[in-house]
Amino acid sequence: MTTKRTVVASPASQTIGWTREFEAPAPRVFEAHTDPDILPLWTGPAGTTLEMREFDARTGGCWSYIVRAGNGEGWAFHGSFHEVTAPRRLVQTFEYEGEPGHPNIEVIEFEDLPGSRCRLSGLSVFLSVEDRDAMLGDMDKGMDENFERLDGLLAGR
Amino acid sequence: MTTKRTVVASPASQTIGWTREFEAPAPRVFEAHTDPDILPLWTGPAGTTLEMREFDARTGGCWSYIVRAGNGEGWAFHGSFHEVTAPRRLVQTFEYEGEPGHPNIEVIEFEDLPGSRCRLSGLSVFLSVEDRDAMLGDMDKGMDENFERLDGLLAGR
């Protein structure tokens, strides 16, 4: 089954809202977002590896990783875990080190659905409409690719 | 000298922007925001004390305190330090525990001005216009009171 992500990104708004359903219960999908051994298995574009530097997924913790390409290039990201309340809510800040001073905050709610499924509802809030617009496109599409990799992982593939 | 804070809070926006000048260099004002022994001396409404629970002001750290009234009532707040780059930029998340699920992110830039003065430029971004509107008023006025207390502290009063 293909599950599509719905995205709401109104003009002149500085937020991106999205929902995405998964064929697994919320606790498993929450774990995939917060376990440093599982996150690298589904995060990052095809052909890259995720080099974890720090990853302390608890309220008040922080995280840092590099998306590493085969040719050695890398893109570094880091942020804080404002709230980690398993298996319901995850609130993180997120910054791309190539664009310092432009962090965003993302709230993801994990909701159980019948049939051992779940729905994630995400809201990313940026410092400005411009920052939000810059994220739409490639980065946002990257989330779809990541979630497809996660589908496979959850299905045991 | 009375220094007034300029505030920009446009209708239908989810941000509050502000600037405020101080009669001290940026490093001293930055320190007042990040030293757990100094912060309680100027933070919180008259008649309250600041009970520090956790305060690790470094990139990736977190903070937590209770504003305690004389009658024992208290209001708890906590957040993460997304970035602490002394003496230039401070980026924190902020949540009032009486309203869980409604954090905001605040970026404060500290800029030196001639004559051993400095200017703080702040941008608070909320999850929604409603959250932003709820913060305007009492909480925002509280910032003016805090800054007046800080003026006194910086002047050695």
PDB file of C-alpha atoms in Angstrom:
ATOM      1  CA  MET A   1       0.000   0.000   0.000  1.00  0.00           C
ATOM      2  CA  THR A   2       1.296   3.429  -0.898  1.00  0.00           C
ATOM      3  CA  THR A   3       0.594   5.964   1.816  1.00  0.00           C
ATOM      4  CA  LYS A   4       0.873   9.517   0.684  1.00  0.00           C
ATOM      5  CA  ARG A   5       1.804  12.421   2.891  1.00  0.00           C
ATOM      6  CA  THR A   6      -0.602  15.332   2.900  1.00  0.00           C
ATOM      7  CA  VAL A   7       1.110  18.701   3.109  1.00  0.00           C
ATOM      8  CA  VAL A   8      -0.334  22.089   3.928  1.00  0.00           C
ATOM      9  CA  ALA A   9       1.901  25.057   3.185  1.00  0.00           C
ATOM     10  CA  SER A  10      -0.181  28.170   2.686  1.00  0.00           C
ATOM     11  CA  PRO A  11       1.267  31.176   0.884  1.00  0.00           C
ATOM     12  CA  ALA A  12       2.508  33.881   3.223  1.00  0.00           C
ATOM     13  CA  SER A  13       2.658  31.381   6.066  1.00  0.00           C
ATOM     14  CA  GLN A  14       5.786  30.341   7.920  1.00  0.00           C
ATOM     15  CA  THR A  15       4.625  26.823   8.639  1.00  0.00           C
ATOM     16  CA  ILE A  16       4.477  23.464   6.911  1.00  0.00           C
ATOM     17  CA  GLY A  17       1.823  21.068   8.201  1.00  0.00           C
ATOM     18  CA  TRP A  18       1.727  17.449   7.178  1.00  0.00           C
ATOM     19  CA  THR A  19       0.157  14.104   8.034  1.00  0.00           C
ATOM     20  CA  ARG A  20       1.340  10.643   7.131  1.00  0.00           C
ATOM     21  CA  GLU A  21      -0.030   7.217   8.029  1.00  0.00           C
ATOM     22  CA  PHE A  22       2.041   4.129   8.715  1.00  0.00           C
ATOM     23  CA  GLU A  23       1.305   0.396   8.787  1.00  0.00           C
ATOM     24  CA  ALA A  24       2.599   0.032  12.347  1.00  0.00           C
ATOM     25  CA  PRO A  25       1.541   1.166  15.814  1.00  0.00           C
ATOM     26  CA  ALA A  26       2.667   4.545  17.126  1.00  0.00           C
ATOM     27  CA  PRO A  27       5.235   3.157  19.590  1.00  0.00           C
ATOM     28  CA  ARG A  28       7.211   1.508  16.787  1.00  0.00           C
ATOM     29  CA  VAL A  29       7.197   4.589  14.614  1.00  0.00           C
ATOM     30  CA  PHE A  30       8.082   6.768  17.602  1.00  0.00           C
ATOM     31  CA  GLU A  31      10.999   4.461  18.348  1.00  0.00           C
ATOM     32  CA  ALA A  32      12.190   4.761  14.760  1.00  0.00           C
ATOM     33  CA  HIS A  33      12.398   8.526  15.293  1.00  0.00           C
ATOM     34  CA  THR A  34      14.204   8.401  18.623  1.00  0.00           C
ATOM     35  CA  ASP A  35      16.489   5.383  18.616  1.00  0.00           C
ATOM     36  CA  PRO A  36      19.945   6.345  17.310  1.00  0.00           C
ATOM     37  CA  ASP A  37      20.462   2.832  15.918  1.00  0.00           C
ATOM     38  CA  ILE A  38      17.224   2.871  13.956  1.00  0.00           C
ATOM     39  CA  LEU A  39      17.122   6.459  12.676  1.00  0.00           C
ATOM     40  CA  PRO A  40      20.100   5.981  10.318  1.00  0.00           C
ATOM     41  CA  LEU A  41      18.347   3.052   8.650  1.00  0.00           C
ATOM     42  CA  TRP A  42      15.732   5.307   7.059  1.00  0.00           C
ATOM     43  CA  THR A  43      17.047   8.887   7.164  1.00  0.00           C
ATOM     44  CA  GLY A  44      18.899  10.605   4.328  1.00  0.00           C
ATOM     45  CA  PRO A  45      18.781  10.512   0.532  1.00  0.00           C
ATOM     46  CA  ALA A  46      19.552   7.339  -1.365  1.00  0.00           C
ATOM     47  CA  GLY A  47      23.295   6.879  -1.637  1.00  0.00           C
ATOM     48  CA  THR A  48      24.107   8.627   1.646  1.00  0.00           C
ATOM     49  CA  THR A  49      24.833   7.360   5.120  1.00  0.00           C
ATOM     50  CA  LEU A  50      23.896   9.045   8.373  1.00  0.00           C
ATOM     51  CA  GLU A  51      26.894   9.696  10.608  1.00  0.00           C
ATOM     52  CA  MET A  52      25.519  10.113  14.116  1.00  0.00           C
ATOM     53  CA  ARG A  53      27.565  12.466  16.286  1.00  0.00           C
ATOM     54  CA  GLU A  54      25.297  12.945  19.274  1.00  0.00           C
ATOM     55  CA  PHE A  55      21.777  11.727  19.845  1.00  0.00           C
ATOM     56  CA  ASP A  56      20.134  11.963  23.249  1.00  0.00           C
ATOM     57  CA  ALA A  57      16.417  11.643  22.571  1.00  0.00           C
ATOM     58  CA  ARG A  58      14.898  12.796  25.828  1.00  0.00           C
ATOM     59  CA  THR A  59      13.238  16.047  26.875  1.00  0.00           C
ATOM     60  CA  GLY A  60      16.132  18.473  27.143  1.00  0.00           C
ATOM     61  CA  GLY A  61      18.540  16.374  25.091  1.00  0.00           C
ATOM     62  CA  CYS A  62      20.135  17.245  21.777  1.00  0.00           C
ATOM     63  CA  TRP A  63      21.145  15.635  18.500  1.00  0.00           C
ATOM     64  CA  SER A  64      23.687  16.099  15.750  1.00  0.00           C
ATOM     65  CA  TYR A  65      24.437  14.184  12.560  1.00  0.00           C
ATOM     66  CA  ILE A  66      26.069  14.452   9.162  1.00  0.00           C
ATOM     67  CA  VAL A  67      24.455  13.209   5.976  1.00  0.00           C
ATOM     68  CA  ARG A  68      27.492  11.738   4.215  1.00  0.00           C
ATOM     69  CA  ALA A  69      27.669  11.158   0.485  1.00  0.00           C
ATOM     70  CA  GLY A  70      29.732   8.475  -1.165  1.00  0.00           C
ATOM     71  CA  ASN A  71      32.281  10.986  -2.425  1.00  0.00           C
ATOM     72  CA  GLY A  72      32.936  12.236   1.107  1.00  0.00           C
ATOM     73  CA  GLU A  73      30.829  15.382   0.950  1.00  0.00           C
ATOM     74  CA  GLY A  74      28.665  15.952   3.995  1.00  0.00           C
ATOM     75  CA  TRP A  75      25.820  18.102   5.228  1.00  0.00           C
ATOM     76  CA  ALA A  76      25.642  18.663   8.963  1.00  0.00           C
ATOM     77  CA  PHE A  77      22.467  19.143  10.978  1.00  0.00           C
ATOM     78  CA  HIS A  78      21.786  19.548  14.672  1.00  0.00           C
ATOM     79  CA  GLY A  79      19.120  20.533  17.124  1.00  0.00           C
ATOM     80  CA  SER A  80      17.556  20.095  20.516  1.00  0.00           C
ATOM     81  CA  PHE A  81      14.872  17.754  21.779  1.00  0.00           C
ATOM     82  CA  HIS A  82      12.438  20.188  23.363  1.00  0.00           C
ATOM     83  CA  GLU A  83      10.084  17.335  24.256  1.00  0.00           C
ATOM     84  CA  VAL A  84      10.211  13.574  23.901  1.00  0.00           C
ATOM     85  CA  THR A  85       7.028  12.032  25.255  1.00  0.00           C
ATOM     86  CA  ALA A  86       6.837   8.467  23.947  1.00  0.00           C
ATOM     87  CA  PRO A  87       4.838   7.382  22.122  1.00  0.00           C
ATOM     88  CA  ARG A  88       2.773  10.557  21.638  1.00  0.00           C
ATOM     89  CA  ARG A  89       4.712  13.767  21.006  1.00  0.00           C
ATOM     90  CA  LEU A  90       8.132  14.693  19.687  1.00  0.00           C
ATOM     91  CA  VAL A  91       9.235  18.352  19.564  1.00  0.00           C
ATOM     92  CA  GLN A  92      12.633  19.116  18.064  1.00  0.00           C
ATOM     93  CA  THR A  93      14.556  22.069  16.804  1.00  0.00           C
ATOM     94  CA  PHE A  94      16.371  21.532  13.555  1.00  0.00           C
ATOM     95  CA  GLU A  95      19.192  23.501  11.923  1.00  0.00           C
ATOM     96  CA  TYR A  96      21.184  22.926   8.767  1.00  0.00           C
ATOM     97  CA  GLU A  97      24.740  24.004   9.557  1.00  0.00           C
ATOM     98  CA  GLY A  98      25.158  25.310   6.013  1.00  0.00           C
ATOM     99  CA  GLU A  99      22.540  27.946   6.875  1.00  0.00           C
ATOM    100  CA  PRO A 100      23.311  29.008  10.463  1.00  0.00           C
ATOM    101  CA  GLY A 101      20.804  31.219  12.215  1.00  0.00           C
ATOM    102  CA  HIS A 102      17.790  29.660  10.500  1.00  0.00           C
ATOM    103  CA  PRO A 103      16.521  26.965  12.830  1.00  0.00           C
ATOM    104  CA  ASN A 104      13.005  25.628  12.791  1.00  0.00           C
ATOM    105  CA  ILE A 105      10.915  23.879  15.403  1.00  0.00           C
ATOM    106  CA  GLU A 106       8.886  20.792  14.566  1.00  0.00           C
ATOM    107  CA  VAL A 107       6.093  19.190  16.571  1.00  0.00           C
ATOM    108  CA  ILE A 108       5.067  15.649  15.608  1.00  0.00           C
ATOM    109  CA  GLU A 109       2.026  14.004  17.213  1.00  0.00           C
ATOM    110  CA  PHE A 110       1.771  10.204  16.967  1.00  0.00           C
ATOM    111  CA  GLU A 111      -1.769   8.856  17.032  1.00  0.00           C
ATOM    112  CA  ASP A 112      -2.785   5.195  17.057  1.00  0.00           C
ATOM    113  CA  LEU A 113      -5.280   4.079  14.398  1.00  0.00           C
ATOM    114  CA  PRO A 114      -7.279   0.850  14.257  1.00  0.00           C
ATOM    115  CA  GLY A 115      -5.584  -2.151  12.717  1.00  0.00           C
ATOM    116  CA  SER A 116      -2.178  -1.543  14.270  1.00  0.00           C
ATOM    117  CA  ARG A 117      -1.678   1.565  12.164  1.00  0.00           C
ATOM    118  CA  CYS A 118      -0.858   5.081  13.162  1.00  0.00           C
ATOM    119  CA  ARG A 119      -0.958   8.648  11.914  1.00  0.00           C
ATOM    120  CA  LEU A 120       1.755  11.211  12.354  1.00  0.00           C
ATOM    121  CA  SER A 121       0.743  14.883  12.291  1.00  0.00           C
ATOM    122  CA  GLY A 122       3.623  17.266  11.924  1.00  0.00           C
ATOM    123  CA  LEU A 123       3.941  21.034  12.128  1.00  0.00           C
ATOM    124  CA  SER A 124       7.215  22.709  11.206  1.00  0.00           C
ATOM    125  CA  VAL A 125       7.487  26.369  12.106  1.00  0.00           C
ATOM    126  CA  PHE A 126      10.176  28.563  10.597  1.00  0.00           C
ATOM    127  CA  LEU A 127      11.545  31.961  11.582  1.00  0.00           C
ATOM    128  CA  SER A 128      10.080  33.543   8.461  1.00  0.00           C
ATOM    129  CA  VAL A 129       8.056  32.852   5.347  1.00  0.00           C
ATOM    130  CA  GLU A 130      11.318  32.937   3.382  1.00  0.00           C
ATOM    131  CA  ASP A 131      12.867  30.234   5.552  1.00  0.00           C
ATOM    132  CA  ARG A 132       9.712  28.161   5.157  1.00  0.00           C
ATOM    133  CA  ASP A 133       9.706  28.599   1.380  1.00  0.00           C
ATOM    134  CA  ALA A 134      13.359  27.593   1.152  1.00  0.00           C
ATOM    135  CA  MET A 135      12.531  24.306   2.852  1.00  0.00           C
ATOM    136  CA  LEU A 136       9.669  23.430   0.537  1.00  0.00           C
ATOM    137  CA  GLY A 137      10.894  21.485  -2.439  1.00  0.00           C
ATOM    138  CA  ASP A 138      13.974  19.329  -2.078  1.00  0.00           C
ATOM    139  CA  MET A 139      14.095  19.064   1.692  1.00  0.00           C
ATOM    140  CA  ASP A 140      10.417  18.430   1.955  1.00  0.00           C
ATOM    141  CA  LYS A 141      10.565  15.810  -0.804  1.00  0.00           C
ATOM    142  CA  GLY A 142      13.361  14.209   1.163  1.00  0.00           C
ATOM    143  CA  MET A 143      10.851  13.549   3.934  1.00  0.00           C
ATOM    144  CA  ASP A 144       8.712  11.498   1.516  1.00  0.00           C
ATOM    145  CA  GLU A 145      11.722   9.404   0.518  1.00  0.00           C
ATOM    146  CA  ASN A 146      12.664   8.879   4.160  1.00  0.00           C
ATOM    147  CA  PHE A 147       9.154   7.768   5.024  1.00  0.00           C
ATOM    148  CA  GLU A 148       9.139   5.260   2.165  1.00  0.00           C
ATOM    149  CA  ARG A 149      12.365   3.803   3.537  1.00  0.00           C
ATOM    150  CA  LEU A 150      10.697   3.684   6.959  1.00  0.00           C
ATOM    151  CA  ASP A 151       7.695   1.854   5.471  1.00  0.00           C
ATOM    152  CA  GLY A 152      10.053  -0.852   4.289  1.00  0.00           C
ATOM    153  CA  LEU A 153      11.804  -1.069   7.635  1.00  0.00           C
ATOM    154  CA  LEU A 154       8.525  -1.360   9.514  1.00  0.00           C
ATOM    155  CA  ALA A 155       7.389  -4.102   7.134  1.00  0.00           C
ATOM    156  CA  GLY A 156      10.535  -6.051   7.850  1.00  0.00           C
ATOM    157  CA  ARG A 157      12.040  -5.554   4.425  1.00  0.00           C
TER     158      ARG A 157
ATOM    159  CA  MET B   1      17.725  56.878  31.141  1.00  0.00           C
ATOM    160  CA  THR B   2      14.576  54.990  30.285  1.00  0.00           C
ATOM    161  CA  THR B   3      15.083  52.649  27.363  1.00  0.00           C
ATOM    162  CA  LYS B   4      11.886  51.481  25.789  1.00  0.00           C
ATOM    163  CA  ARG B   5      11.431  48.190  24.022  1.00  0.00           C
ATOM    164  CA  THR B   6      10.078  48.358  20.485  1.00  0.00           C
ATOM    165  CA  VAL B   7       7.692  45.541  19.674  1.00  0.00           C
ATOM    166  CA  VAL B   8       6.393  44.389  16.316  1.00  0.00           C
ATOM    167  CA  ALA B   9       3.459  42.001  16.409  1.00  0.00           C
ATOM    168  CA  SER B  10       1.525  42.176  13.168  1.00  0.00           C
ATOM    169  CA  PRO B  11      -2.042  40.920  12.982  1.00  0.00           C
ATOM    170  CA  ALA B  12      -2.331  37.407  11.536  1.00  0.00           C
ATOM    171  CA  SER B  13       1.338  36.788  12.242  1.00  0.00           C
ATOM    172  CA  GLN B  14       2.713  34.129  14.552  1.00  0.00           C
ATOM    173  CA  THR B  15       5.762  36.116  15.592  1.00  0.00           C
ATOM    174  CA  ILE B  16       6.701  38.828  18.054  1.00  0.00           C
ATOM    175  CA  GLY B  17       9.743  40.910  17.143  1.00  0.00           C
ATOM    176  CA  TRP B  18      11.355  43.276  19.576  1.00  0.00           C
ATOM    177  CA  THR B  19      14.460  45.364  20.166  1.00  0.00           C
ATOM    178  CA  ARG B  20      15.798  46.781  23.407  1.00  0.00           C
ATOM    179  CA  GLU B  21      18.941  48.731  24.168  1.00  0.00           C
ATOM    180  CA  PHE B  22      21.007  48.428  27.329  1.00  0.00           C
ATOM    181  CA  GLU B  23      23.624  50.610  28.990  1.00  0.00           C
ATOM    182  CA  ALA B  24      26.183  47.815  29.033  1.00  0.00           C
ATOM    183  CA  PRO B  25      28.252  45.884  26.475  1.00  0.00           C
ATOM    184  CA  ALA B  26      26.779  42.786  24.862  1.00  0.00           C
ATOM    185  CA  PRO B  27      28.954  40.298  26.790  1.00  0.00           C
ATOM    186  CA  ARG B  28      27.542  41.484  30.129  1.00  0.00           C
ATOM    187  CA  VAL B  29      23.954  41.345  28.952  1.00  0.00           C
ATOM    188  CA  PHE B  30      24.555  37.954  27.339  1.00  0.00           C
ATOM    189  CA  GLU B  31      25.972  36.708  30.620  1.00  0.00           C
ATOM    190  CA  ALA B  32      22.899  37.947  32.465  1.00  0.00           C
ATOM    191  CA  HIS B  33      20.799  35.723  30.190  1.00  0.00           C
ATOM    192  CA  THR B  34      22.948  32.609  30.526  1.00  0.00           C
ATOM    193  CA  ASP B  35      24.415  32.563  34.019  1.00  0.00           C
ATOM    194  CA  PRO B  36      22.105  30.657  36.390  1.00  0.00           C
ATOM    195  CA  ASP B  37      23.233  32.816  39.319  1.00  0.00           C
ATOM    196  CA  ILE B  38      22.456  36.072  37.551  1.00  0.00           C
ATOM    197  CA  LEU B  39      19.224  35.205  35.718  1.00  0.00           C
ATOM    198  CA  PRO B  40      17.166  34.928  38.943  1.00  0.00           C
ATOM    199  CA  LEU B  41      18.207  38.435  39.950  1.00  0.00           C
ATOM    200  CA  TRP B  42      16.143  40.025  37.172  1.00  0.00           C
ATOM    201  CA  THR B  43      13.622  37.413  35.962  1.00  0.00           C
ATOM    202  CA  GLY B  44      10.035  37.114  37.180  1.00  0.00           C
ATOM    203  CA  PRO B  45       7.342  39.519  38.358  1.00  0.00           C
ATOM    204  CA  ALA B  46       7.830  41.656  41.451  1.00  0.00           C
ATOM    205  CA  GLY B  47       7.138  39.605  44.544  1.00  0.00           C
ATOM    206  CA  THR B  48       8.246  36.300  43.041  1.00  0.00           C
ATOM    207  CA  THR B  49      11.469  34.338  43.223  1.00  0.00           C
ATOM    208  CA  LEU B  50      12.961  32.186  40.506  1.00  0.00           C
ATOM    209  CA  GLU B  51      13.547  28.619  41.605  1.00  0.00           C
ATOM    210  CA  MET B  52      16.151  27.199  39.231  1.00  0.00           C
ATOM    211  CA  ARG B  53      15.813  23.466  38.619  1.00  0.00           C
ATOM    212  CA  GLU B  54      18.156  22.911  35.726  1.00  0.00           C
ATOM    213  CA  PHE B  55      20.123  25.414  33.680  1.00  0.00           C
ATOM    214  CA  ASP B  56      22.806  24.321  31.258  1.00  0.00           C
ATOM    215  CA  ALA B  57      23.292  27.286  28.937  1.00  0.00           C
ATOM    216  CA  ARG B  58      25.264  25.767  26.084  1.00  0.00           C
ATOM    217  CA  THR B  59      24.273  24.679  22.588  1.00  0.00           C
ATOM    218  CA  GLY B  60      22.302  21.489  23.175  1.00  0.00           C
ATOM    219  CA  GLY B  61      21.628  22.160  26.848  1.00  0.00           C
ATOM    220  CA  CYS B  62      18.306  22.718  28.556  1.00  0.00           C
ATOM    221  CA  TRP B  63      16.730  24.792  31.305  1.00  0.00           C
ATOM    222  CA  SER B  64      13.866  24.585  33.759  1.00  0.00           C
ATOM    223  CA  TYR B  65      12.605  26.907  36.485  1.00  0.00           C
ATOM    224  CA  ILE B  66       9.593  27.765  38.591  1.00  0.00           C
ATOM    225  CA  VAL B  67       8.398  31.310  39.175  1.00  0.00           C
ATOM    226  CA  ARG B  68       7.408  31.091  42.830  1.00  0.00           C
ATOM    227  CA  ALA B  69       4.995  33.496  44.500  1.00  0.00           C
ATOM    228  CA  GLY B  70       5.097  34.410  48.161  1.00  0.00           C
ATOM    229  CA  ASN B  71       2.008  32.329  48.903  1.00  0.00           C
ATOM    230  CA  GLY B  72       3.665  29.211  47.516  1.00  0.00           C
ATOM    231  CA  GLU B  73       1.961  29.188  44.126  1.00  0.00           C
ATOM    232  CA  GLY B  74       4.273  28.496  41.246  1.00  0.00           C
ATOM    233  CA  TRP B  75       4.407  28.566  37.471  1.00  0.00           C
ATOM    234  CA  ALA B  76       6.823  26.181  35.815  1.00  0.00           C
ATOM    235  CA  PHE B  77       8.673  26.808  32.566  1.00  0.00           C
ATOM    236  CA  HIS B  78      11.257  24.832  30.630  1.00  0.00           C
ATOM    237  CA  GLY B  79      12.985  24.628  27.297  1.00  0.00           C
ATOM    238  CA  SER B  80      16.085  23.799  25.347  1.00  0.00           C
ATOM    239  CA  PHE B  81      19.091  25.877  24.399  1.00  0.00           C
ATOM    240  CA  HIS B  82      19.193  25.361  20.633  1.00  0.00           C
ATOM    241  CA  GLU B  83      22.194  27.683  20.342  1.00  0.00           C
ATOM    242  CA  VAL B  84      24.328  29.588  22.815  1.00  0.00           C
ATOM    243  CA  THR B  85      26.991  31.566  20.961  1.00  0.00           C
ATOM    244  CA  ALA B  86      28.374  34.145  23.366  1.00  0.00           C
ATOM    245  CA  PRO B  87      28.169  37.043  23.147  1.00  0.00           C
ATOM    246  CA  ARG B  88      26.199  37.170  19.890  1.00  0.00           C
ATOM    247  CA  ARG B  89      23.242  34.799  19.590  1.00  0.00           C
ATOM    248  CA  LEU B  90      20.956  32.924  21.949  1.00  0.00           C
ATOM    249  CA  VAL B  91      18.269  30.570  20.600  1.00  0.00           C
ATOM    250  CA  GLN B  92      15.958  28.917  23.097  1.00  0.00           C
ATOM    251  CA  THR B  93      12.716  27.041  23.150  1.00  0.00           C
ATOM    252  CA  PHE B  94      10.309  28.068  25.836  1.00  0.00           C
ATOM    253  CA  GLU B  95       7.234  26.298  27.223  1.00  0.00           C
ATOM    254  CA  TYR B  96       4.885  27.173  30.050  1.00  0.00           C
ATOM    255  CA  GLU B  97       4.009  23.903  31.742  1.00  0.00           C
ATOM    256  CA  GLY B  98       0.477  25.132  32.393  1.00  0.00           C
ATOM    257  CA  GLU B  99      -0.038  25.071  28.614  1.00  0.00           C
ATOM    258  CA  PRO B 100       1.742  21.912  27.404  1.00  0.00           C
ATOM    259  CA  GLY B 101       2.133  21.445  23.670  1.00  0.00           C
ATOM    260  CA  HIS B 102       2.510  25.164  22.951  1.00  0.00           C
ATOM    261  CA  PRO B 103       6.227  25.850  22.912  1.00  0.00           C
ATOM    262  CA  ASN B 104       7.806  28.778  21.149  1.00  0.00           C
ATOM    263  CA  ILE B 105      11.304  29.377  19.828  1.00  0.00           C
ATOM    264  CA  GLU B 106      13.115  32.645  20.464  1.00  0.00           C
ATOM    265  CA  VAL B 107      16.199  34.010  18.749  1.00  0.00           C
ATOM    266  CA  ILE B 108      17.993  36.906  20.426  1.00  0.00           C
ATOM    267  CA  GLU B 109      20.870  38.673  18.681  1.00  0.00           C
ATOM    268  CA  PHE B 110      23.197  40.780  20.849  1.00  0.00           C
ATOM    269  CA  GLU B 111      24.870  43.688  19.057  1.00  0.00           C
ATOM    270  CA  ASP B 112      27.458  46.054  20.502  1.00  0.00           C
ATOM    271  CA  LEU B 113      26.754  49.775  20.185  1.00  0.00           C
ATOM    272  CA  PRO B 114      29.161  52.671  20.726  1.00  0.00           C
ATOM    273  CA  GLY B 115      29.615  53.926  24.240  1.00  0.00           C
ATOM    274  CA  SER B 116      29.645  50.504  25.899  1.00  0.00           C
ATOM    275  CA  ARG B 117      25.985  49.962  25.042  1.00  0.00           C
ATOM    276  CA  CYS B 118      24.275  47.187  23.222  1.00  0.00           C
ATOM    277  CA  ARG B 119      21.076  46.320  21.403  1.00  0.00           C
ATOM    278  CA  LEU B 120      19.155  43.085  21.703  1.00  0.00           C
ATOM    279  CA  SER B 121      16.974  42.057  18.768  1.00  0.00           C
ATOM    280  CA  GLY B 122      14.550  39.292  19.568  1.00  0.00           C
ATOM    281  CA  LEU B 123      12.206  37.188  17.464  1.00  0.00           C
ATOM    282  CA  SER B 124       9.757  34.843  19.151  1.00  0.00           C
ATOM    283  CA  VAL B 125       8.000  32.403  16.867  1.00  0.00           C
ATOM    284  CA  PHE B 126       4.896  30.542  18.002  1.00  0.00           C
ATOM    285  CA  LEU B 127       3.147  27.456  16.654  1.00  0.00           C
ATOM    286  CA  SER B 128       0.142  29.542  15.621  1.00  0.00           C
ATOM    287  CA  VAL B 129      -1.283  33.053  15.546  1.00  0.00           C
ATOM    288  CA  GLU B 130      -3.469  32.066  18.511  1.00  0.00           C
ATOM    289  CA  ASP B 131      -0.445  31.050  20.572  1.00  0.00           C
ATOM    290  CA  ARG B 132       1.264  34.303  19.632  1.00  0.00           C
ATOM    291  CA  ASP B 133      -1.784  36.361  20.567  1.00  0.00           C
ATOM    292  CA  ALA B 134      -2.065  34.598  23.921  1.00  0.00           C
ATOM    293  CA  MET B 135       1.473  35.672  24.732  1.00  0.00           C
ATOM    294  CA  LEU B 136       0.922  39.330  23.905  1.00  0.00           C
ATOM    295  CA  GLY B 137      -0.242  41.232  26.924  1.00  0.00           C
ATOM    296  CA  ASP B 138       0.750  40.048  30.366  1.00  0.00           C
ATOM    297  CA  MET B 139       3.653  37.828  29.425  1.00  0.00           C
ATOM    298  CA  ASP B 140       5.042  40.341  27.013  1.00  0.00           C
ATOM    299  CA  LYS B 141       4.676  43.148  29.570  1.00  0.00           C
ATOM    300  CA  GLY B 142       6.565  40.909  31.964  1.00  0.00           C
ATOM    301  CA  MET B 143       9.555  41.176  29.647  1.00  0.00           C
ATOM    302  CA  ASP B 144       9.543  44.971  30.074  1.00  0.00           C
ATOM    303  CA  GLU B 145       9.530  44.599  33.850  1.00  0.00           C
ATOM    304  CA  ASN B 146      12.354  42.070  33.718  1.00  0.00           C
ATOM    305  CA  PHE B 147      14.442  44.334  31.522  1.00  0.00           C
ATOM    306  CA  GLU B 148      13.964  47.227  33.923  1.00  0.00           C
ATOM    307  CA  ARG B 149      15.228  45.010  36.719  1.00  0.00           C
ATOM    308  CA  LEU B 150      18.166  44.095  34.500  1.00  0.00           C
ATOM    309  CA  ASP B 151      18.897  47.791  33.866  1.00  0.00           C
ATOM    310  CA  GLY B 152      19.263  48.239  37.624  1.00  0.00           C
ATOM    311  CA  LEU B 153      21.495  45.224  37.950  1.00  0.00           C
ATOM    312  CA  LEU B 154      23.766  46.350  35.122  1.00  0.00           C
ATOM    313  CA  ALA B 155      24.020  49.791  36.689  1.00  0.00           C
ATOM    314  CA  GLY B 156      25.141  48.259  39.941  1.00  0.00           C
ATOM    315  CA  ARG B 157      21.988  49.129  41.847  1.00  0.00           C
TER     316      ARG B 157
END
